[in-house]
PDB file of C-alpha atoms in Angstrom:
ATOM      1  CA  MET A   7     -10.492  18.144  46.923  1.00 42.00           C
ATOM      2  CA  LYS A   8      -7.623  19.736  45.033  1.00 45.00           C
ATOM      3  CA  LEU A   9      -7.896  21.001  41.479  1.00 43.00           C
ATOM      4  CA  ARG A  10      -4.895  18.955  40.439  1.00 44.00           C
ATOM      5  CA  ASP A  11      -6.667  15.655  41.219  1.00 47.00           C
ATOM      6  CA  ALA A  12      -7.180  13.678  38.024  1.00 44.00           C
ATOM      7  CA  PRO A  13     -10.502  11.928  37.377  1.00 48.00           C
ATOM      8  CA  SER A  14      -8.813   8.548  37.762  1.00 43.00           C
ATOM      9  CA  ALA A  15      -7.526   9.571  41.206  1.00 41.00           C
ATOM     10  CA  CYS A  16     -10.989  10.363  42.634  1.00 46.00           C
ATOM     11  CA  PRO A  17     -13.537   8.407  40.600  1.00 44.00           C
ATOM     12  CA  SER A  18     -16.303   8.867  43.189  1.00 53.00           C
ATOM     13  CA  LEU A  19     -16.098  12.653  42.873  1.00 84.00           C
ATOM     14  CA  TRP A  20     -16.149  12.820  39.090  1.00 91.00           C
ATOM     15  CA  ARG A  21     -18.721  12.015  36.429  1.00 92.00           C
ATOM     16  CA  CYS A  22     -18.264  11.925  32.684  1.00 94.00           C
ATOM     17  CA  LEU A  23     -20.148  12.392  29.442  1.00 94.00           C
ATOM     18  CA  PRO A  24     -19.208  10.834  26.094  1.00 95.00           C
ATOM     19  CA  CYS A  25     -17.814  13.701  24.034  1.00 95.00           C
ATOM     20  CA  PRO A  26     -15.063  13.327  21.401  1.00 96.00           C
ATOM     21  CA  PRO A  27     -12.734  16.267  20.689  1.00 95.00           C
ATOM     22  CA  ALA A  28     -14.286  16.731  17.238  1.00 96.00           C
ATOM     23  CA  GLU A  29     -17.508  17.681  19.038  1.00 97.00           C
ATOM     24  CA  LEU A  30     -15.942  19.774  21.815  1.00 97.00           C
ATOM     25  CA  ARG A  31     -12.496  21.163  22.561  1.00 96.00           C
ATOM     26  CA  LEU A  32     -12.572  22.714  26.032  1.00 96.00           C
ATOM     27  CA  ASP A  33      -9.272  24.529  25.579  1.00 95.00           C
ATOM     28  CA  LEU A  34     -10.565  26.336  22.483  1.00 96.00           C
ATOM     29  CA  VAL A  35     -14.149  27.014  23.526  1.00 97.00           C
ATOM     30  CA  LEU A  36     -13.525  28.227  27.079  1.00 96.00           C
ATOM     31  CA  SER A  37     -10.765  30.608  25.980  1.00 93.00           C
ATOM     32  CA  SER A  38     -12.546  31.985  22.905  1.00 92.00           C
ATOM     33  CA  ALA A  39     -14.114  35.089  24.525  1.00 93.00           C
ATOM     34  CA  GLN A  40     -17.609  33.651  24.680  1.00 95.00           C
ATOM     35  CA  SER A  41     -17.585  33.370  28.460  1.00 95.00           C
ATOM     36  CA  PHE A  42     -15.149  35.174  30.744  1.00 95.00           C
ATOM     37  CA  ARG A  43     -15.714  33.089  33.868  1.00 96.00           C
ATOM     38  CA  TRP A  44     -13.425  30.087  33.243  1.00 96.00           C
ATOM     39  CA  TRP A  45      -9.734  29.761  34.051  1.00 93.00           C
ATOM     40  CA  GLU A  46      -7.275  26.960  33.473  1.00 94.00           C
ATOM     41  CA  SER A  47      -6.861  25.938  37.100  1.00 91.00           C
ATOM     42  CA  SER A  48      -4.320  23.233  36.270  1.00 92.00           C
ATOM     43  CA  PRO A  49      -3.027  21.883  32.937  1.00 94.00           C
ATOM     44  CA  GLY A  50      -6.043  20.663  31.015  1.00 93.00           C
ATOM     45  CA  ALA A  51      -8.533  21.468  33.788  1.00 95.00           C
ATOM     46  CA  TRP A  52     -10.921  24.417  33.640  1.00 96.00           C
ATOM     47  CA  THR A  53     -12.754  25.825  36.647  1.00 96.00           C
ATOM     48  CA  GLY A  54     -15.603  28.310  36.500  1.00 96.00           C
ATOM     49  CA  VAL A  55     -19.155  29.219  37.449  1.00 96.00           C
ATOM     50  CA  LEU A  56     -22.093  27.666  35.636  1.00 95.00           C
ATOM     51  CA  GLY A  57     -25.691  27.612  36.848  1.00 85.00           C
ATOM     52  CA  GLU A  58     -24.691  29.288  40.128  1.00 88.00           C
ATOM     53  CA  ARG A  59     -22.328  26.443  40.983  1.00 93.00           C
ATOM     54  CA  VAL A  60     -18.576  26.059  40.632  1.00 95.00           C
ATOM     55  CA  TRP A  61     -17.409  23.320  38.268  1.00 96.00           C
ATOM     56  CA  THR A  62     -14.108  21.835  37.168  1.00 96.00           C
ATOM     57  CA  LEU A  63     -14.067  20.287  33.690  1.00 97.00           C
ATOM     58  CA  ARG A  64     -11.455  18.303  31.799  1.00 96.00           C
ATOM     59  CA  GLN A  65     -11.275  16.026  28.795  1.00 95.00           C
ATOM     60  CA  ASP A  66      -9.820  12.540  28.506  1.00 91.00           C
ATOM     61  CA  ARG A  67      -9.925  11.063  25.014  1.00 88.00           C
ATOM     62  CA  ASP A  68     -13.628  10.777  24.164  1.00 94.00           C
ATOM     63  CA  ARG A  69     -14.978  11.766  27.566  1.00 96.00           C
ATOM     64  CA  LEU A  70     -15.818  15.056  29.242  1.00 97.00           C
ATOM     65  CA  TRP A  71     -15.162  14.761  32.985  1.00 96.00           C
ATOM     66  CA  TYR A  72     -16.624  17.096  35.556  1.00 96.00           C
ATOM     67  CA  THR A  73     -16.991  17.680  39.282  1.00 94.00           C
ATOM     68  CA  VAL A  74     -19.192  20.232  41.016  1.00 94.00           C
ATOM     69  CA  TYR A  75     -18.474  22.001  44.291  1.00 91.00           C
ATOM     70  CA  GLY A  76     -21.052  22.662  46.979  1.00 81.00           C
ATOM     71  CA  GLU A  77     -22.077  26.076  48.257  1.00 77.00           C
ATOM     72  CA  GLU A  78     -20.942  27.254  51.660  1.00 69.00           C
ATOM     73  CA  ASP A  79     -23.453  27.849  54.393  1.00 61.00           C
ATOM     74  CA  GLU A  80     -22.774  30.570  56.960  1.00 51.00           C
ATOM     75  CA  HIS A  81     -21.098  28.168  59.396  1.00 51.00           C
ATOM     76  CA  GLU A  82     -18.825  26.679  56.748  1.00 52.00           C
ATOM     77  CA  GLU A  83     -17.865  30.138  55.521  1.00 50.00           C
ATOM     78  CA  GLU A  84     -16.746  31.112  59.019  1.00 45.00           C
ATOM     79  CA  GLU A  85     -15.019  27.810  59.830  1.00 48.00           C
ATOM     80  CA  ARG A  86     -13.582  26.807  56.467  1.00 51.00           C
ATOM     81  CA  ASP A  87     -10.058  25.419  56.614  1.00 51.00           C
ATOM     82  CA  GLY A  88      -7.655  25.975  53.734  1.00 55.00           C
ATOM     83  CA  CYS A  89     -10.309  27.514  51.514  1.00 66.00           C
ATOM     84  CA  SER A  90     -11.063  24.247  49.709  1.00 66.00           C
ATOM     85  CA  ALA A  91     -14.677  23.543  48.813  1.00 71.00           C
ATOM     86  CA  LYS A  92     -16.166  20.068  48.972  1.00 70.00           C
ATOM     87  CA  ALA A  93     -17.584  18.229  46.001  1.00 67.00           C
ATOM     88  CA  ALA A  94     -21.362  18.665  45.832  1.00 69.00           C
ATOM     89  CA  LYS A  95     -23.881  15.857  45.893  1.00 67.00           C
ATOM     90  CA  LEU A  96     -25.640  16.833  42.685  1.00 70.00           C
ATOM     91  CA  ASP A  97     -28.075  14.604  40.833  1.00 80.00           C
ATOM     92  CA  GLY A  98     -26.122  13.071  37.969  1.00 84.00           C
ATOM     93  CA  ALA A  99     -28.866  13.425  35.383  1.00 90.00           C
ATOM     94  CA  GLU A 100     -29.363  17.069  36.354  1.00 91.00           C
ATOM     95  CA  ALA A 101     -25.655  17.818  36.102  1.00 93.00           C
ATOM     96  CA  ASP A 102     -25.368  16.031  32.755  1.00 95.00           C
ATOM     97  CA  GLY A 103     -28.311  18.060  31.493  1.00 95.00           C
ATOM     98  CA  ILE A 104     -26.759  21.368  32.570  1.00 95.00           C
ATOM     99  CA  LEU A 105     -23.557  20.596  30.661  1.00 96.00           C
ATOM    100  CA  ARG A 106     -25.375  19.310  27.595  1.00 97.00           C
ATOM    101  CA  ASP A 107     -27.441  22.498  27.489  1.00 97.00           C
ATOM    102  CA  TYR A 108     -24.468  24.811  28.138  1.00 97.00           C
ATOM    103  CA  PHE A 109     -22.336  23.277  25.379  1.00 98.00           C
ATOM    104  CA  GLN A 110     -25.388  22.578  23.168  1.00 97.00           C
ATOM    105  CA  LEU A 111     -24.225  19.010  22.730  1.00 97.00           C
ATOM    106  CA  ASP A 112     -27.427  18.103  20.913  1.00 96.00           C
ATOM    107  CA  VAL A 113     -26.010  19.953  17.888  1.00 97.00           C
ATOM    108  CA  GLY A 114     -23.887  17.612  15.759  1.00 97.00           C
ATOM    109  CA  LEU A 115     -20.772  19.701  15.174  1.00 97.00           C
ATOM    110  CA  SER A 116     -18.807  17.335  12.936  1.00 96.00           C
ATOM    111  CA  ALA A 117     -21.586  17.343  10.331  1.00 97.00           C
ATOM    112  CA  LEU A 118     -21.729  21.141  10.416  1.00 97.00           C
ATOM    113  CA  TYR A 119     -17.972  21.387   9.887  1.00 97.00           C
ATOM    114  CA  ARG A 120     -18.268  19.196   6.785  1.00 97.00           C
ATOM    115  CA  THR A 121     -21.013  21.440   5.414  1.00 97.00           C
ATOM    116  CA  TRP A 122     -19.034  24.627   6.060  1.00 97.00           C
ATOM    117  CA  GLU A 123     -15.846  23.150   4.574  1.00 97.00           C
ATOM    118  CA  ALA A 124     -17.692  22.274   1.388  1.00 96.00           C
ATOM    119  CA  ALA A 125     -19.146  25.780   1.126  1.00 96.00           C
ATOM    120  CA  ASP A 126     -16.143  27.907   2.067  1.00 96.00           C
ATOM    121  CA  PRO A 127     -12.446  27.375   1.159  1.00 95.00           C
ATOM    122  CA  LEU A 128     -11.359  29.743   3.962  1.00 93.00           C
ATOM    123  CA  PHE A 129     -13.231  27.726   6.546  1.00 95.00           C
ATOM    124  CA  CYS A 130     -11.780  24.526   5.104  1.00 94.00           C
ATOM    125  CA  LYS A 131      -8.274  25.922   5.583  1.00 93.00           C
ATOM    126  CA  VAL A 132      -8.900  26.807   9.235  1.00 93.00           C
ATOM    127  CA  ALA A 133     -11.077  23.922  10.392  1.00 92.00           C
ATOM    128  CA  LYS A 134      -8.431  21.201  10.661  1.00 92.00           C
ATOM    129  CA  ASP A 135      -6.499  23.173  13.293  1.00 94.00           C
ATOM    130  CA  PHE A 136      -9.576  24.319  15.229  1.00 96.00           C
ATOM    131  CA  PRO A 137     -11.986  21.412  15.675  1.00 96.00           C
ATOM    132  CA  GLY A 138     -14.661  21.250  18.340  1.00 97.00           C
ATOM    133  CA  VAL A 139     -15.458  24.972  18.584  1.00 97.00           C
ATOM    134  CA  ARG A 140     -19.045  25.319  19.778  1.00 97.00           C
ATOM    135  CA  VAL A 141     -21.273  28.258  20.663  1.00 97.00           C
ATOM    136  CA  LEU A 142     -22.067  28.278  24.383  1.00 97.00           C
ATOM    137  CA  ARG A 143     -25.649  28.630  25.567  1.00 96.00           C
ATOM    138  CA  LEU A 144     -24.975  31.343  28.115  1.00 96.00           C
ATOM    139  CA  ASP A 145     -27.416  32.648  30.688  1.00 95.00           C
ATOM    140  CA  PRO A 146     -29.051  35.669  28.968  1.00 95.00           C
ATOM    141  CA  ILE A 147     -28.309  38.092  31.820  1.00 95.00           C
ATOM    142  CA  GLU A 148     -24.655  37.055  32.018  1.00 96.00           C
ATOM    143  CA  CYS A 149     -24.311  37.112  28.233  1.00 95.00           C
ATOM    144  CA  LEU A 150     -25.816  40.583  27.838  1.00 96.00           C
ATOM    145  CA  PHE A 151     -23.840  42.343  30.551  1.00 96.00           C
ATOM    146  CA  SER A 152     -20.596  40.526  29.791  1.00 95.00           C
ATOM    147  CA  PHE A 153     -20.707  41.674  26.187  1.00 93.00           C
ATOM    148  CA  ILE A 154     -21.569  45.238  27.138  1.00 94.00           C
ATOM    149  CA  CYS A 155     -18.203  45.121  28.913  1.00 93.00           C
ATOM    150  CA  THR A 156     -16.404  44.050  25.720  1.00 91.00           C
ATOM    151  CA  SER A 157     -16.815  47.454  24.049  1.00 87.00           C
ATOM    152  CA  ASN A 158     -13.362  48.800  23.100  1.00 85.00           C
ATOM    153  CA  ASN A 159     -11.745  46.290  25.416  1.00 88.00           C
ATOM    154  CA  HIS A 160      -9.463  43.244  25.443  1.00 90.00           C
ATOM    155  CA  ILE A 161      -9.950  39.796  26.964  1.00 92.00           C
ATOM    156  CA  SER A 162      -7.752  40.067  30.058  1.00 92.00           C
ATOM    157  CA  ARG A 163      -9.331  43.382  31.041  1.00 93.00           C
ATOM    158  CA  ILE A 164     -12.864  42.156  30.311  1.00 95.00           C
ATOM    159  CA  THR A 165     -12.224  39.087  32.465  1.00 95.00           C
ATOM    160  CA  ALA A 166     -10.947  41.234  35.341  1.00 96.00           C
ATOM    161  CA  MET A 167     -13.922  43.611  35.057  1.00 96.00           C
ATOM    162  CA  ILE A 168     -16.450  40.785  35.178  1.00 97.00           C
ATOM    163  CA  GLU A 169     -14.652  39.241  38.147  1.00 97.00           C
ATOM    164  CA  ARG A 170     -14.933  42.545  40.020  1.00 97.00           C
ATOM    165  CA  LEU A 171     -18.582  42.824  38.977  1.00 97.00           C
ATOM    166  CA  CYS A 172     -19.361  39.390  40.420  1.00 97.00           C
ATOM    167  CA  GLN A 173     -17.425  40.022  43.621  1.00 96.00           C
ATOM    168  CA  ALA A 174     -19.194  43.324  44.234  1.00 97.00           C
ATOM    169  CA  PHE A 175     -22.750  42.395  43.203  1.00 97.00           C
ATOM    170  CA  GLY A 176     -22.953  38.582  43.095  1.00 96.00           C
ATOM    171  CA  ARG A 177     -23.713  36.018  45.772  1.00 95.00           C
ATOM    172  CA  ARG A 178     -20.708  34.200  47.218  1.00 95.00           C
ATOM    173  CA  LEU A 179     -20.663  30.528  46.255  1.00 94.00           C
ATOM    174  CA  CYS A 180     -17.541  28.955  47.694  1.00 92.00           C
ATOM    175  CA  CYS A 181     -13.810  29.312  48.200  1.00 92.00           C
ATOM    176  CA  LEU A 182     -11.567  26.863  46.376  1.00 89.00           C
ATOM    177  CA  ASN A 183      -7.796  26.642  46.819  1.00 84.00           C
ATOM    178  CA  GLY A 184      -7.507  30.285  47.824  1.00 87.00           C
ATOM    179  CA  ARG A 185      -9.895  31.652  45.192  1.00 91.00           C
ATOM    180  CA  THR A 186     -13.386  32.898  46.012  1.00 94.00           C
ATOM    181  CA  PHE A 187     -16.174  32.354  43.503  1.00 95.00           C
ATOM    182  CA  HIS A 188     -19.354  34.387  43.156  1.00 96.00           C
ATOM    183  CA  ALA A 189     -22.507  33.953  41.116  1.00 96.00           C
ATOM    184  CA  PHE A 190     -23.155  36.405  38.305  1.00 96.00           C
ATOM    185  CA  PRO A 191     -25.215  39.326  39.669  1.00 96.00           C
ATOM    186  CA  SER A 192     -28.981  39.150  39.462  1.00 93.00           C
ATOM    187  CA  LEU A 193     -30.871  41.768  37.527  1.00 94.00           C
ATOM    188  CA  SER A 194     -32.151  43.339  40.751  1.00 93.00           C
ATOM    189  CA  ALA A 195     -28.602  43.667  42.099  1.00 94.00           C
ATOM    190  CA  LEU A 196     -27.678  45.898  39.152  1.00 95.00           C
ATOM    191  CA  THR A 197     -30.687  48.219  39.335  1.00 94.00           C
ATOM    192  CA  GLY A 198     -29.850  49.981  42.598  1.00 90.00           C
ATOM    193  CA  THR A 199     -29.653  53.773  42.639  1.00 91.00           C
ATOM    194  CA  ASP A 200     -25.946  53.614  43.416  1.00 94.00           C
ATOM    195  CA  ALA A 201     -25.122  50.861  40.884  1.00 95.00           C
ATOM    196  CA  GLU A 202     -23.610  53.193  38.283  1.00 96.00           C
ATOM    197  CA  ASP A 203     -21.377  54.940  40.833  1.00 97.00           C
ATOM    198  CA  ARG A 204     -20.219  51.600  42.243  1.00 97.00           C
ATOM    199  CA  LEU A 205     -19.435  50.330  38.753  1.00 97.00           C
ATOM    200  CA  ARG A 206     -17.412  53.432  37.949  1.00 97.00           C
ATOM    201  CA  ALA A 207     -15.460  52.887  41.160  1.00 97.00           C
ATOM    202  CA  LEU A 208     -14.739  49.352  39.910  1.00 96.00           C
ATOM    203  CA  GLY A 209     -13.170  50.740  36.721  1.00 95.00           C
ATOM    204  CA  PHE A 210     -16.067  50.274  34.283  1.00 95.00           C
ATOM    205  CA  GLY A 211     -15.793  53.833  32.943  1.00 94.00           C
ATOM    206  CA  TYR A 212     -18.524  54.773  30.462  1.00 94.00           C
ATOM    207  CA  ARG A 213     -19.733  51.165  30.470  1.00 95.00           C
ATOM    208  CA  ALA A 214     -21.080  51.694  34.004  1.00 96.00           C
ATOM    209  CA  LYS A 215     -23.916  53.781  32.568  1.00 96.00           C
ATOM    210  CA  PHE A 216     -24.725  51.099  30.007  1.00 96.00           C
ATOM    211  CA  VAL A 217     -24.762  48.243  32.538  1.00 97.00           C
ATOM    212  CA  SER A 218     -26.976  50.025  35.057  1.00 96.00           C
ATOM    213  CA  GLY A 219     -29.148  51.544  32.306  1.00 96.00           C
ATOM    214  CA  SER A 220     -29.747  48.209  30.587  1.00 96.00           C
ATOM    215  CA  ALA A 221     -30.510  46.550  33.934  1.00 96.00           C
ATOM    216  CA  ARG A 222     -33.176  49.151  34.674  1.00 96.00           C
ATOM    217  CA  ALA A 223     -34.591  48.984  31.131  1.00 96.00           C
ATOM    218  CA  ILE A 224     -34.989  45.196  31.344  1.00 96.00           C
ATOM    219  CA  ALA A 225     -36.392  45.274  34.884  1.00 96.00           C
ATOM    220  CA  GLU A 226     -38.964  47.916  33.900  1.00 95.00           C
ATOM    221  CA  GLY A 227     -39.741  46.327  30.534  1.00 94.00           C
ATOM    222  CA  LEU A 228     -39.552  42.745  29.318  1.00 93.00           C
ATOM    223  CA  GLY A 229     -37.977  41.409  32.535  1.00 94.00           C
ATOM    224  CA  ALA A 230     -35.499  38.567  32.929  1.00 93.00           C
ATOM    225  CA  GLU A 231     -38.024  36.028  31.656  1.00 94.00           C
ATOM    226  CA  GLY A 232     -38.771  38.136  28.578  1.00 95.00           C
ATOM    227  CA  LEU A 233     -35.042  38.409  27.881  1.00 95.00           C
ATOM    228  CA  SER A 234     -34.767  34.614  27.995  1.00 95.00           C
ATOM    229  CA  GLN A 235     -37.705  34.252  25.622  1.00 95.00           C
ATOM    230  CA  LEU A 236     -35.783  36.172  22.950  1.00 95.00           C
ATOM    231  CA  ARG A 237     -33.872  32.919  22.392  1.00 93.00           C
ATOM    232  CA  THR A 238     -36.861  31.616  20.437  1.00 93.00           C
ATOM    233  CA  ALA A 239     -37.881  34.910  18.795  1.00 95.00           C
ATOM    234  CA  PRO A 240     -37.156  35.600  15.104  1.00 93.00           C
ATOM    235  CA  TYR A 241     -33.671  37.010  14.604  1.00 90.00           C
ATOM    236  CA  ALA A 242     -34.806  40.443  13.399  1.00 89.00           C
ATOM    237  CA  GLU A 243     -37.197  40.843  16.317  1.00 94.00           C
ATOM    238  CA  ALA A 244     -34.616  39.811  18.925  1.00 94.00           C
ATOM    239  CA  ARG A 245     -32.012  42.123  17.421  1.00 92.00           C
ATOM    240  CA  LYS A 246     -34.442  45.061  17.470  1.00 93.00           C
ATOM    241  CA  VAL A 247     -35.267  44.536  21.136  1.00 95.00           C
ATOM    242  CA  LEU A 248     -31.640  44.088  22.178  1.00 95.00           C
ATOM    243  CA  CYS A 249     -30.326  47.045  20.172  1.00 93.00           C
ATOM    244  CA  ALA A 250     -32.801  49.289  22.001  1.00 94.00           C
ATOM    245  CA  LEU A 251     -30.912  48.658  25.246  1.00 95.00           C
ATOM    246  CA  PRO A 252     -28.185  51.102  26.364  1.00 93.00           C
ATOM    247  CA  GLY A 253     -24.750  49.979  25.189  1.00 92.00           C
ATOM    248  CA  VAL A 254     -25.987  47.350  22.721  1.00 92.00           C
ATOM    249  CA  GLY A 255     -25.412  47.770  18.999  1.00 84.00           C
ATOM    250  CA  ALA A 256     -24.375  46.059  15.793  1.00 78.00           C
ATOM    251  CA  LYS A 257     -20.919  44.522  15.643  1.00 68.00           C
ATOM    252  CA  ARG A 258     -19.097  42.534  12.983  1.00 69.00           C
ATOM    253  CA  TYR A 259     -15.696  41.100  13.764  1.00 48.00           C
ATOM    254  CA  GLY A 260     -12.936  41.732  11.224  1.00 48.00           C
ATOM    255  CA  VAL A 261     -14.860  44.131   8.948  1.00 50.00           C
ATOM    256  CA  ALA A 262     -13.256  47.420   8.014  1.00 48.00           C
ATOM    257  CA  ALA A 263     -14.717  50.236   5.969  1.00 47.00           C
ATOM    258  CA  GLY A 264     -11.913  52.718   5.653  1.00 52.00           C
ATOM    259  CA  GLY A 265     -12.173  53.593   9.326  1.00 52.00           C
ATOM    260  CA  LYS A 266     -15.860  54.516   8.944  1.00 63.00           C
ATOM    261  CA  SER A 267     -18.815  52.949  10.690  1.00 70.00           C
ATOM    262  CA  LEU A 268     -20.886  50.569   8.616  1.00 77.00           C
ATOM    263  CA  THR A 269     -24.432  51.561   7.782  1.00 84.00           C
ATOM    264  CA  PRO A 270     -27.371  49.398   8.943  1.00 83.00           C
ATOM    265  CA  ARG A 271     -27.852  48.332   5.330  1.00 87.00           C
ATOM    266  CA  ALA A 272     -24.206  47.266   5.057  1.00 89.00           C
ATOM    267  CA  TYR A 273     -24.503  45.240   8.267  1.00 85.00           C
ATOM    268  CA  GLN A 274     -27.587  43.535   6.892  1.00 87.00           C
ATOM    269  CA  GLU A 275     -25.907  42.734   3.578  1.00 91.00           C
ATOM    270  CA  ILE A 276     -22.815  41.320   5.280  1.00 90.00           C
ATOM    271  CA  GLY A 277     -24.941  39.189   7.590  1.00 89.00           C
ATOM    272  CA  ASP A 278     -27.082  37.964   4.708  1.00 92.00           C
ATOM    273  CA  PHE A 279     -23.947  36.999   2.742  1.00 94.00           C
ATOM    274  CA  PHE A 280     -22.619  34.797   5.523  1.00 94.00           C
ATOM    275  CA  ARG A 281     -26.030  33.312   6.264  1.00 94.00           C
ATOM    276  CA  ARG A 282     -26.273  32.283   2.611  1.00 95.00           C
ATOM    277  CA  LEU A 283     -22.708  30.944   2.658  1.00 96.00           C
ATOM    278  CA  TRP A 284     -22.823  28.999   5.927  1.00 96.00           C
ATOM    279  CA  GLY A 285     -26.513  28.337   6.440  1.00 95.00           C
ATOM    280  CA  PRO A 286     -28.779  28.649   9.486  1.00 92.00           C
ATOM    281  CA  ARG A 287     -25.932  28.215  11.983  1.00 95.00           C
ATOM    282  CA  ALA A 288     -23.717  30.843  10.380  1.00 95.00           C
ATOM    283  CA  GLY A 289     -22.919  32.274  13.807  1.00 94.00           C
ATOM    284  CA  TRP A 290     -21.313  28.970  14.775  1.00 97.00           C
ATOM    285  CA  ALA A 291     -19.061  29.014  11.703  1.00 97.00           C
ATOM    286  CA  GLN A 292     -18.079  32.595  12.464  1.00 95.00           C
ATOM    287  CA  ALA A 293     -17.180  31.511  16.026  1.00 96.00           C
ATOM    288  CA  VAL A 294     -14.674  29.012  14.590  1.00 96.00           C
ATOM    289  CA  LEU A 295     -12.971  31.666  12.453  1.00 95.00           C
ATOM    290  CA  PHE A 296     -12.974  34.122  15.352  1.00 94.00           C
ATOM    291  CA  CYS A 297     -11.359  31.505  17.588  1.00 94.00           C
ATOM    292  CA  ALA A 298      -8.664  30.911  14.950  1.00 94.00           C
ATOM    293  CA  ASP A 299      -7.955  34.642  14.552  1.00 92.00           C
ATOM    294  CA  LEU A 300      -7.897  35.112  18.316  1.00 91.00           C
ATOM    295  CA  ARG A 301      -5.424  32.270  18.857  1.00 89.00           C
ATOM    296  CA  LYS A 302      -3.143  33.562  16.087  1.00 87.00           C
ATOM    297  CA  SER A 303      -3.278  37.071  17.552  1.00 83.00           C
ATOM    298  CA  GLN A 304      -2.355  35.728  20.986  1.00 81.00           C
ATOM    299  CA  GLN A 305       0.544  33.753  19.506  1.00 79.00           C
ATOM    300  CA  ARG A 306       1.840  36.862  17.725  1.00 78.00           C
ATOM    301  CA  ALA A 307       1.595  38.869  20.941  1.00 70.00           C
ATOM    302  CA  SER A 308       3.454  36.141  22.831  1.00 67.00           C
ATOM    303  CA  SER A 309       6.188  36.087  20.179  1.00 69.00           C
ATOM    304  CA  ARG A 310       6.563  39.876  20.404  1.00 69.00           C
ATOM    305  CA  ASP A 311       6.822  39.694  24.184  1.00 61.00           C
ATOM    306  CA  GLN A 312       9.478  36.996  23.998  1.00 64.00           C
ATOM    307  CA  ALA A 313      11.443  38.985  21.414  1.00 62.00           C
ATOM    308  CA  TRP A 314      11.208  42.094  23.602  1.00 66.00           C
ATOM    309  CA  ASP A 315      12.410  40.163  26.664  1.00 62.00           C
ATOM    310  CA  SER A 316      15.312  38.763  24.662  1.00 61.00           C
ATOM    311  CA  ARG A 317      16.350  42.201  23.397  1.00 64.00           C
ATOM    312  CA  SER A 318      16.024  43.627  26.890  1.00 61.00           C
ATOM    313  CA  GLN A 319      18.273  40.931  28.323  1.00 59.00           C
ATOM    314  CA  ASP A 320      20.848  41.433  25.577  1.00 62.00           C
ATOM    315  CA  SER A 321      20.912  45.185  26.159  1.00 58.00           C
ATOM    316  CA  HIS A 322      21.758  44.571  29.814  1.00 56.00           C
ATOM    317  CA  GLY A 323      24.391  41.973  29.093  1.00 57.00           C
ATOM    318  CA  ASN A 324      22.233  39.110  30.354  1.00 52.00           C
ATOM    319  CA  GLY A 325      21.806  37.248  27.081  1.00 45.00           C
ATOM    320  CA  PRO A 326      23.373  33.915  26.102  1.00 41.00           C
ATOM    321  CA  ARG A 327      27.121  33.771  26.375  1.00 35.00           C
TER     322      ARG A 327
END
């Protein structure tokens, strides 16, 4: 199956969920620096790894379409032709459940937007252009180590780093249209004695120490299951446990203090302000504003690049005549 195939072209290979754009916008959510494992494989179609399988997702009016690719066995890996994986025979209810959990579709987003718009004029101004921005329910291991990689970094470099991480430490899943996909590394894969050196060789720099150190700390302490259980722990408790890990600390997007680091008290006060303003899902509202700022920043960068290209062409006599 080719990535360019539309759902209507191969109905037997695709399933769908009811999901209007006001509840989910794939193009905004999957490019908003929450997960770094999705790429726009063809216009409107996004391919990535979820639950140790490779998926392609796309939207059509009020439906979310998806197909899932099967894993290669050793024989298929050796004999594959054209590097195109086959659609997997996955239980429909199971697949629906994975997507519902990942996108947290049980949370009514439209109602939350109305609440945030009523509480915050800034949110109201942004919301109409950025509907359907949800917080993904990422695997805790992938979430933790992906965001350790975000320190002093930008999206394209983070994405490339995580791709190298998965290729070097993750299990191969399948090859699709010339691109090989790997699962995110297990905790045990990142605790080897040579893990830090291998990560440095992959270009992780000082983050290599944090990734390998956090992997060992989790393996020797609360374990992968304990990390997952932090999802239901009180916020203060979960933050305390996470901030004890190497490379994990407080972060607040868009806050400046004259170039100085914010104190723990200042972080707490800022967080409390937004929790009072936006309510119990304040992090979701912040994700919408972050997405808006990110998209505007990308548009400005694109405009600068186009202006630079134009000036460069003019300086070499290649501009419009």
